[in-house]
Each structure stands twice: as structure tokens, then as C-alpha cells.
mmCIF file with all atom_site columns, C-alpha atoms in Angstrom:
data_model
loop_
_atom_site.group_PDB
_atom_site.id
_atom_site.type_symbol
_atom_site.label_atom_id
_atom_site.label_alt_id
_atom_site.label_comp_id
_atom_site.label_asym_id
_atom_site.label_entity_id
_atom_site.label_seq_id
_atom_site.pdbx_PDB_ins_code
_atom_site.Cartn_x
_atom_site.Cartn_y
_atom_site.Cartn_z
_atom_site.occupancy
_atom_site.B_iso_or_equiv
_atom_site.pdbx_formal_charge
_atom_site.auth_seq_id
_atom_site.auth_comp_id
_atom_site.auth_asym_id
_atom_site.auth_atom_id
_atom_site.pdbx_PDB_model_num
ATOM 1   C CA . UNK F 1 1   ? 57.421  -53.544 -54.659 1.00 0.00 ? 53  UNK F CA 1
ATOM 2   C CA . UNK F 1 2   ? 56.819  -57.276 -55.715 1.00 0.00 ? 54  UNK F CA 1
ATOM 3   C CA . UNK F 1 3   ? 55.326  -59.601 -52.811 1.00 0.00 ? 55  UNK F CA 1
ATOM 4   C CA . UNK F 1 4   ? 58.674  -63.154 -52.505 1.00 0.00 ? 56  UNK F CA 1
ATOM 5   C CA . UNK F 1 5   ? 56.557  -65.744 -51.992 1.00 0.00 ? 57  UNK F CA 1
ATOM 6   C CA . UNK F 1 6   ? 57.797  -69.260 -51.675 1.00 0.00 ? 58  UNK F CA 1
ATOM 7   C CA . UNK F 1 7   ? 56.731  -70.319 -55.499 1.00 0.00 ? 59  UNK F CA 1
ATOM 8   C CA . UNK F 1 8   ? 58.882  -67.467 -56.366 1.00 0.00 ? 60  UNK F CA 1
ATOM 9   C CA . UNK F 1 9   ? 61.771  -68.414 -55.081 1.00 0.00 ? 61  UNK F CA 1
ATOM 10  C CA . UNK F 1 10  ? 61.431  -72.176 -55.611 1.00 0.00 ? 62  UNK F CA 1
ATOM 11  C CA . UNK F 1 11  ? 60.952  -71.053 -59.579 1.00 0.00 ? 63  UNK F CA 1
ATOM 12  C CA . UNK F 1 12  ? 64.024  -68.935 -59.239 1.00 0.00 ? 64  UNK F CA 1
ATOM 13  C CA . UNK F 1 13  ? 67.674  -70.116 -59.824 1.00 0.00 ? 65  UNK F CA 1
ATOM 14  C CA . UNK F 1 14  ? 70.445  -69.925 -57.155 1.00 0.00 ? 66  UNK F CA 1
ATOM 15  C CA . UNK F 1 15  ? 73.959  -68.858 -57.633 1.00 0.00 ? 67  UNK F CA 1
ATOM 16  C CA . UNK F 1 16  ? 77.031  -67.303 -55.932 1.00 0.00 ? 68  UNK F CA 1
ATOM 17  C CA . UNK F 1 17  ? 79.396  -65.689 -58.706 1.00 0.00 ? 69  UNK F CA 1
ATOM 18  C CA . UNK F 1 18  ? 81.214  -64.625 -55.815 1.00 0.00 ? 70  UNK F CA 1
ATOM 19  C CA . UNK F 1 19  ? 82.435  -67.982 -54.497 1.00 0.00 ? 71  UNK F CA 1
ATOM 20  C CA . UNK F 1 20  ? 81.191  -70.325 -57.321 1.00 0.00 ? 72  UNK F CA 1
ATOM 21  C CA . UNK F 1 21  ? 82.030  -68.130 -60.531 1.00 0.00 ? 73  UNK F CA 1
ATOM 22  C CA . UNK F 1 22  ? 81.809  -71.474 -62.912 1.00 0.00 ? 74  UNK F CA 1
ATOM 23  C CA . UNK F 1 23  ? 78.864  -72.920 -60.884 1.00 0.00 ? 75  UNK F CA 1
ATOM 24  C CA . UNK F 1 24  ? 77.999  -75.367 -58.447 1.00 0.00 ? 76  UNK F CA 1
ATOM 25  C CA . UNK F 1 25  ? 78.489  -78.074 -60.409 1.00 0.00 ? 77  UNK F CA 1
ATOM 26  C CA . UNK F 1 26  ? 81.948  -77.314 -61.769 1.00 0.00 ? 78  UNK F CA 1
ATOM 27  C CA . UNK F 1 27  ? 83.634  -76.231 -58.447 1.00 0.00 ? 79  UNK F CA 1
ATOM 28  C CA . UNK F 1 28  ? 84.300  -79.962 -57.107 1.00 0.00 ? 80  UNK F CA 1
ATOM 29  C CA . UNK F 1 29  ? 82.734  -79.490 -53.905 1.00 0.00 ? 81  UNK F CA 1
ATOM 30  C CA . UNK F 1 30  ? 79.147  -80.631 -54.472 1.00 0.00 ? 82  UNK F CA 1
ATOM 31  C CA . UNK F 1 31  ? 78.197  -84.099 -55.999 1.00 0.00 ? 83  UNK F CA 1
ATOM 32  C CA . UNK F 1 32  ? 75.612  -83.787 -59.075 1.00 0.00 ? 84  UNK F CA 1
ATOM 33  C CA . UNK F 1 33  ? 72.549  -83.752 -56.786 1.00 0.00 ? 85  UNK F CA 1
ATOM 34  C CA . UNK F 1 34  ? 73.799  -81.248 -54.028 1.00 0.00 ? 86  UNK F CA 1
ATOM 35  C CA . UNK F 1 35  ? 74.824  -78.652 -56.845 1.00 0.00 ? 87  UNK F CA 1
ATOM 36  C CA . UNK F 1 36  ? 71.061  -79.442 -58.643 1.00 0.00 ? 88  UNK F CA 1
ATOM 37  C CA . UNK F 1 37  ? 69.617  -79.309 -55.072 1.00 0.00 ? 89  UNK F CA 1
ATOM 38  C CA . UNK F 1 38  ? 71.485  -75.403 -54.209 1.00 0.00 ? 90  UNK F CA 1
ATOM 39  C CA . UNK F 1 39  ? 70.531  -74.836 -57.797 1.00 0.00 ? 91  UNK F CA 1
ATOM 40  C CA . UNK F 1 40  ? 66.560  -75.370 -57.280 1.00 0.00 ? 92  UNK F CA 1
ATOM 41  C CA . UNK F 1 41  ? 66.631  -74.520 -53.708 1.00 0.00 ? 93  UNK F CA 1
ATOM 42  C CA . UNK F 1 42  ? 69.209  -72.001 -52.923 1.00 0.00 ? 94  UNK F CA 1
ATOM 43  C CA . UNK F 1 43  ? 67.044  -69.185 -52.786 1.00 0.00 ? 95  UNK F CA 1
ATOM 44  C CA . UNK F 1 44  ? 64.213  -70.422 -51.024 1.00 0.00 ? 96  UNK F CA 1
ATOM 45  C CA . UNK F 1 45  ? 66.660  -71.207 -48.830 1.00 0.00 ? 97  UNK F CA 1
ATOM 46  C CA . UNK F 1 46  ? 68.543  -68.073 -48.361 1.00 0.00 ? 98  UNK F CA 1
ATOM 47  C CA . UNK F 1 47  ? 65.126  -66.379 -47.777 1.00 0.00 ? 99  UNK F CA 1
ATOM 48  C CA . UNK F 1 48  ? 64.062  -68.894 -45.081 1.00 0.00 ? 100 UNK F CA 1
ATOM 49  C CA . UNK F 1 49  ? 67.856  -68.302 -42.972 1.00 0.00 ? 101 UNK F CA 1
ATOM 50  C CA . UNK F 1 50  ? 67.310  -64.506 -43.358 1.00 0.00 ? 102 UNK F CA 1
ATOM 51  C CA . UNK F 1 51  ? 64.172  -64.021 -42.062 1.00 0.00 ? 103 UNK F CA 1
ATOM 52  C CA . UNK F 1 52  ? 62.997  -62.647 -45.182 1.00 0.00 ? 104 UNK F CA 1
ATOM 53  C CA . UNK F 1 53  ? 59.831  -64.932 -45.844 1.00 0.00 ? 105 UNK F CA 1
ATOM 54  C CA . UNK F 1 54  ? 58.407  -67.257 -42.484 1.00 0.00 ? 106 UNK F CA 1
ATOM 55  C CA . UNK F 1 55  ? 58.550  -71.152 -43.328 1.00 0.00 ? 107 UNK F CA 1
ATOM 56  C CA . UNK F 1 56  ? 55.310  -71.938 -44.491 1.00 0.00 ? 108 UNK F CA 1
ATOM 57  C CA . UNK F 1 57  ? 55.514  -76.087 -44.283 1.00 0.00 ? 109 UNK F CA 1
ATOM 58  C CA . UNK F 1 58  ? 56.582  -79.165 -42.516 1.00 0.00 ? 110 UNK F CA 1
ATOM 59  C CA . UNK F 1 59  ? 59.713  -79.748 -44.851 1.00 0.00 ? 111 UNK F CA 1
ATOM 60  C CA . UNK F 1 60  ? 60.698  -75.175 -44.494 1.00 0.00 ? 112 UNK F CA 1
ATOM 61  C CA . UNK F 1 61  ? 60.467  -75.459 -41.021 1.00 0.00 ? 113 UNK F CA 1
ATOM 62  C CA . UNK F 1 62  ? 62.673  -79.170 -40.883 1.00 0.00 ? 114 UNK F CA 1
ATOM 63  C CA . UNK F 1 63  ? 65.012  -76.750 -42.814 1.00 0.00 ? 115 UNK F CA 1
ATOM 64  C CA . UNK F 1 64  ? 65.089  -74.047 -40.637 1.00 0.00 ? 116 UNK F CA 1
ATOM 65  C CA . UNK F 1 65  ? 66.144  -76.716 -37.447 1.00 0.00 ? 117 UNK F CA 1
ATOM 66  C CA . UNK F 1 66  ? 68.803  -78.105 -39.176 1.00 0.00 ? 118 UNK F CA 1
ATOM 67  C CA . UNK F 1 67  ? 70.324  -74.824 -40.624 1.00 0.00 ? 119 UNK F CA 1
ATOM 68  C CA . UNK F 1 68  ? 70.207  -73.560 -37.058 1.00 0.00 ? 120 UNK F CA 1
ATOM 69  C CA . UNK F 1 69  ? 71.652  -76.933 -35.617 1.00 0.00 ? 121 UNK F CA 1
ATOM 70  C CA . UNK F 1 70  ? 69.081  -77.681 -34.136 1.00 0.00 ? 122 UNK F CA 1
ATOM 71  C CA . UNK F 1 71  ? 68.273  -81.397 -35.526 1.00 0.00 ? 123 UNK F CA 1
ATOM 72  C CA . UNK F 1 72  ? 70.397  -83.207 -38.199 1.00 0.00 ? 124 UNK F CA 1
ATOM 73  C CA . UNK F 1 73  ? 69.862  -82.256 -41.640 1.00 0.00 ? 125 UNK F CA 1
ATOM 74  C CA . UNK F 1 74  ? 67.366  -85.583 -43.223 1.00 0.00 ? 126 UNK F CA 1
ATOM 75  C CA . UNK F 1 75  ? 67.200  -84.302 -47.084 1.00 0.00 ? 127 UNK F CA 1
ATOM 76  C CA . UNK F 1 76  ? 70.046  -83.903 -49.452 1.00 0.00 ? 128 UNK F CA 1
ATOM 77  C CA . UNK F 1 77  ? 68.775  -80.214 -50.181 1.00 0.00 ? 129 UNK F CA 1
ATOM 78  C CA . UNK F 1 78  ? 69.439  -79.649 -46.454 1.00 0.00 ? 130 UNK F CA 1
ATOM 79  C CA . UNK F 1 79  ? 73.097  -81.179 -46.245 1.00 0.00 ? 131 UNK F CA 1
ATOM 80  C CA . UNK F 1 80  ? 73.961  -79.644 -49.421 1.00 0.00 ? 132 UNK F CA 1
ATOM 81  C CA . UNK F 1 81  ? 72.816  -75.887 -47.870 1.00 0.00 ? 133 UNK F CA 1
ATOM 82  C CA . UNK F 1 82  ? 74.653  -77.079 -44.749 1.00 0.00 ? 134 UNK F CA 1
ATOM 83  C CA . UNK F 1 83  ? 77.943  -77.856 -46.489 1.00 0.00 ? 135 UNK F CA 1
ATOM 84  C CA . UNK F 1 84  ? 77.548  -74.482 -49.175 1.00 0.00 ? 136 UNK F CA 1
ATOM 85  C CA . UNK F 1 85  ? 77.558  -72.509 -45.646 1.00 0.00 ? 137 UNK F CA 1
ATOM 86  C CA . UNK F 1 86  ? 80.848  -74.201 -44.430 1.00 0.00 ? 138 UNK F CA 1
ATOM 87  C CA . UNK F 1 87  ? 82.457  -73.684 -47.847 1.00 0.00 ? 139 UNK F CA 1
ATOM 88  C CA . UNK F 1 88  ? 81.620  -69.971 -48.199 1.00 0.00 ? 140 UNK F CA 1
ATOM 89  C CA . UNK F 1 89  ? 81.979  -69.161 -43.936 1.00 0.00 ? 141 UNK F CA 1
ATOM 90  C CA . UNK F 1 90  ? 85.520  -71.402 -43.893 1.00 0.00 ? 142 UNK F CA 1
ATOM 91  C CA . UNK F 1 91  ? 88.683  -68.826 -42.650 1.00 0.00 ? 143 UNK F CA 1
ATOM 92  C CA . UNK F 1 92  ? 90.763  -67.970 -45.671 1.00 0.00 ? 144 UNK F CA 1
ATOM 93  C CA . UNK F 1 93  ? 94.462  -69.283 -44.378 1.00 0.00 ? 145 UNK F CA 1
ATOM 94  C CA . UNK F 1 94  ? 97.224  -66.918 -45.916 1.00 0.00 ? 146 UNK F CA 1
ATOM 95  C CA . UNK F 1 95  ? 98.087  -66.970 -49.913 1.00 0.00 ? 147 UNK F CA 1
ATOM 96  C CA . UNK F 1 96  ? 101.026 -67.897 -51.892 1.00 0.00 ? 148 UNK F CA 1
ATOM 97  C CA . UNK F 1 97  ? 102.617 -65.136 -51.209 1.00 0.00 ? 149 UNK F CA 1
ATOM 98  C CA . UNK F 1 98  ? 102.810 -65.055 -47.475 1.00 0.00 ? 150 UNK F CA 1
ATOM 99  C CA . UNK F 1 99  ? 100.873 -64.320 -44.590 1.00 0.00 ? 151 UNK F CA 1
ATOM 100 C CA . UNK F 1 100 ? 101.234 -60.645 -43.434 1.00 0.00 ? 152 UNK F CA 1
ATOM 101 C CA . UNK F 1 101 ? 100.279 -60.305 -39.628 1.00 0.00 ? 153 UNK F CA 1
ATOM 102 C CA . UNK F 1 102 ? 97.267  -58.100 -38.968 1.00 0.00 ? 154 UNK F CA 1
ATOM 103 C CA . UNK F 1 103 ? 99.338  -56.053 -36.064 1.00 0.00 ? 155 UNK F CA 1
ATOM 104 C CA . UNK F 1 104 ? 102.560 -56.216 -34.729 1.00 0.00 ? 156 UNK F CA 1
ATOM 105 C CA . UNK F 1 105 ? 102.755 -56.583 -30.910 1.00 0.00 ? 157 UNK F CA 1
ATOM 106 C CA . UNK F 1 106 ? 104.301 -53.213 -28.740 1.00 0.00 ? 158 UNK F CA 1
ATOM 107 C CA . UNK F 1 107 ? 107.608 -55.099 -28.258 1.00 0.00 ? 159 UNK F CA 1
ATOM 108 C CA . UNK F 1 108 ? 108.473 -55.872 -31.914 1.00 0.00 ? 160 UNK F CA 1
ATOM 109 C CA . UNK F 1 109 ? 110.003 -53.651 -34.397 1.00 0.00 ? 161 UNK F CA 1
ATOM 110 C CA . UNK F 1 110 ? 109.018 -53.182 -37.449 1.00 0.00 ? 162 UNK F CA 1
ATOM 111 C CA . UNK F 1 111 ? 111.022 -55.639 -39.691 1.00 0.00 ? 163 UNK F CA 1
ATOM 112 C CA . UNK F 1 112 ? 110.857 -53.419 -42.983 1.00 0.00 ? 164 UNK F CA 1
ATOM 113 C CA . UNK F 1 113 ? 114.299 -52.421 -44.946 1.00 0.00 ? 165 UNK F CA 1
ATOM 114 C CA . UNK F 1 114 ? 114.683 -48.763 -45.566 1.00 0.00 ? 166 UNK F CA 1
ATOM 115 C CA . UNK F 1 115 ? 116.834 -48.270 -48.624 1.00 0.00 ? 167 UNK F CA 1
ATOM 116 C CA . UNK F 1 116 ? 118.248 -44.597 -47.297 1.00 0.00 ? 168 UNK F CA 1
ATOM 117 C CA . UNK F 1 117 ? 119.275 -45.781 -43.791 1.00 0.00 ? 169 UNK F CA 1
ATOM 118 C CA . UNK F 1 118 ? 122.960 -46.853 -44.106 1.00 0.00 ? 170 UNK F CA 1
ATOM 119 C CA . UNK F 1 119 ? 123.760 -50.495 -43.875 1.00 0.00 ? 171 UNK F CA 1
ATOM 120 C CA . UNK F 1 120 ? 126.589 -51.888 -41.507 1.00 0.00 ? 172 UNK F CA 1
ATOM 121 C CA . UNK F 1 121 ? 128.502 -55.567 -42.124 1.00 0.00 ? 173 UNK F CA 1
ATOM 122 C CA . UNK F 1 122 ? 130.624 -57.349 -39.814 1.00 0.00 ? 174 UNK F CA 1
ATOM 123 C CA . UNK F 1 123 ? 133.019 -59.973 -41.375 1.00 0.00 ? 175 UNK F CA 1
ATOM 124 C CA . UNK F 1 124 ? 135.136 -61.993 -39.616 1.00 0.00 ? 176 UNK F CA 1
ATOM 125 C CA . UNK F 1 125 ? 138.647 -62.744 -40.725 1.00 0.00 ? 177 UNK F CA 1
#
């Protein structure tokens, strides 16, 4: 099993093809240095939120605070990381087809049409 150190990720490039399938710096969000920041930084990054390697200097542990909340984010690595995590964490709000509700509530009826249930019309003369 290899040994992450914090050269090896810092060497290593970041992306998410999940949320940023064209990149970083195509996706609009990020200005040129935020998406080259993620890019050179991401991983090292990722690493240092999960736990998976301890921060090792002044500037990791700075990083660590401020993903955490815990002081204001100084670098434009650290804003960058900070506004990647709202972009990939913010609530998806319905699509363009609709919003279907999760549940209905014990007092509503279910709303769908069955085609073999008979079908009555009043029309006023």
C-alpha cells in the first residue's frame, strides 16, 4: 500500500467529473486563479478535511480553521476550497420537469389518473 504524503498530493491534480465534467475552469464558477488554485491544491486539500493525512505546517493547519469555520479563509486556495464546498453541498431545487413531493401527508389522496376507473362530467345547461 503506497504511504500519501503531502508532496504527493500537492504533485497530484484535482478534479470532480462528477460536478465539474469540463473542468474547473470552464464551469463559470471559479475565476482563473481559484480553478488553478483547486487544480494544484484540491487534493491536498481533500486529504487534510478527511482526516486522511494530519496538517503538517503553519499554512495546512490555517486551512484546516477556515474549512472548519473556524477563522476566515486569508489565501485564495482557501476561499476557492471554501466556495467548491458550497457549490457541490448546495440543495438541488426541483428540475424542469416538476418537483415531485417526497411523501404525501395521511390526509391527501393520491392525485394520480387511473385510465380503467370510469370518468364522470357535469355540464351545466
Amino acid at each position: 500500500m503506497a504511504i500519501i504524503t503531502r508532496d504527493s498530493l500537492v504533485k497530484r491534480v484535482f478534479s470532480d467529473v462528477k460536478n465539474y465534467p469540463y473542468g474547473f475552469s470552464r464551469s463559470g464558477d471559479f475565476s482563473i486563479n481559484e480553478s488553478k488554485a483547486l487544480s494544484q491544491y484540491g487534493a491536498l486539500y481533500a486529504a487534510l478535511v478527511d482526516g486522511v493525512i494530519s496538517p503538517e505546517t503553519q499554512e495546512d493547519q490555517h486551512f484546516v480553521e477556515s474549512a472548519f469555520g473556524k477563522v476566515e479563509p486569508e489565501t485564495v486556495s482557501e476561499r476557492a476550497w471554501l466556495k467548491y464546498q458550497k457549490r457541490i453541498n448546495r440543495p438541488k431545487l426541483g428540475s424542469i420537469y416538476g418537483n415531485k413531493p417526497s411523501h404525501l401527508n395521511d390526509d391527501e389522496e393520491d392525485a394520480t389518473i387511473n385510465d380503467d376507473e370510469a370518468l364522470e362530467v357535469d355540464i351545466d345547461s
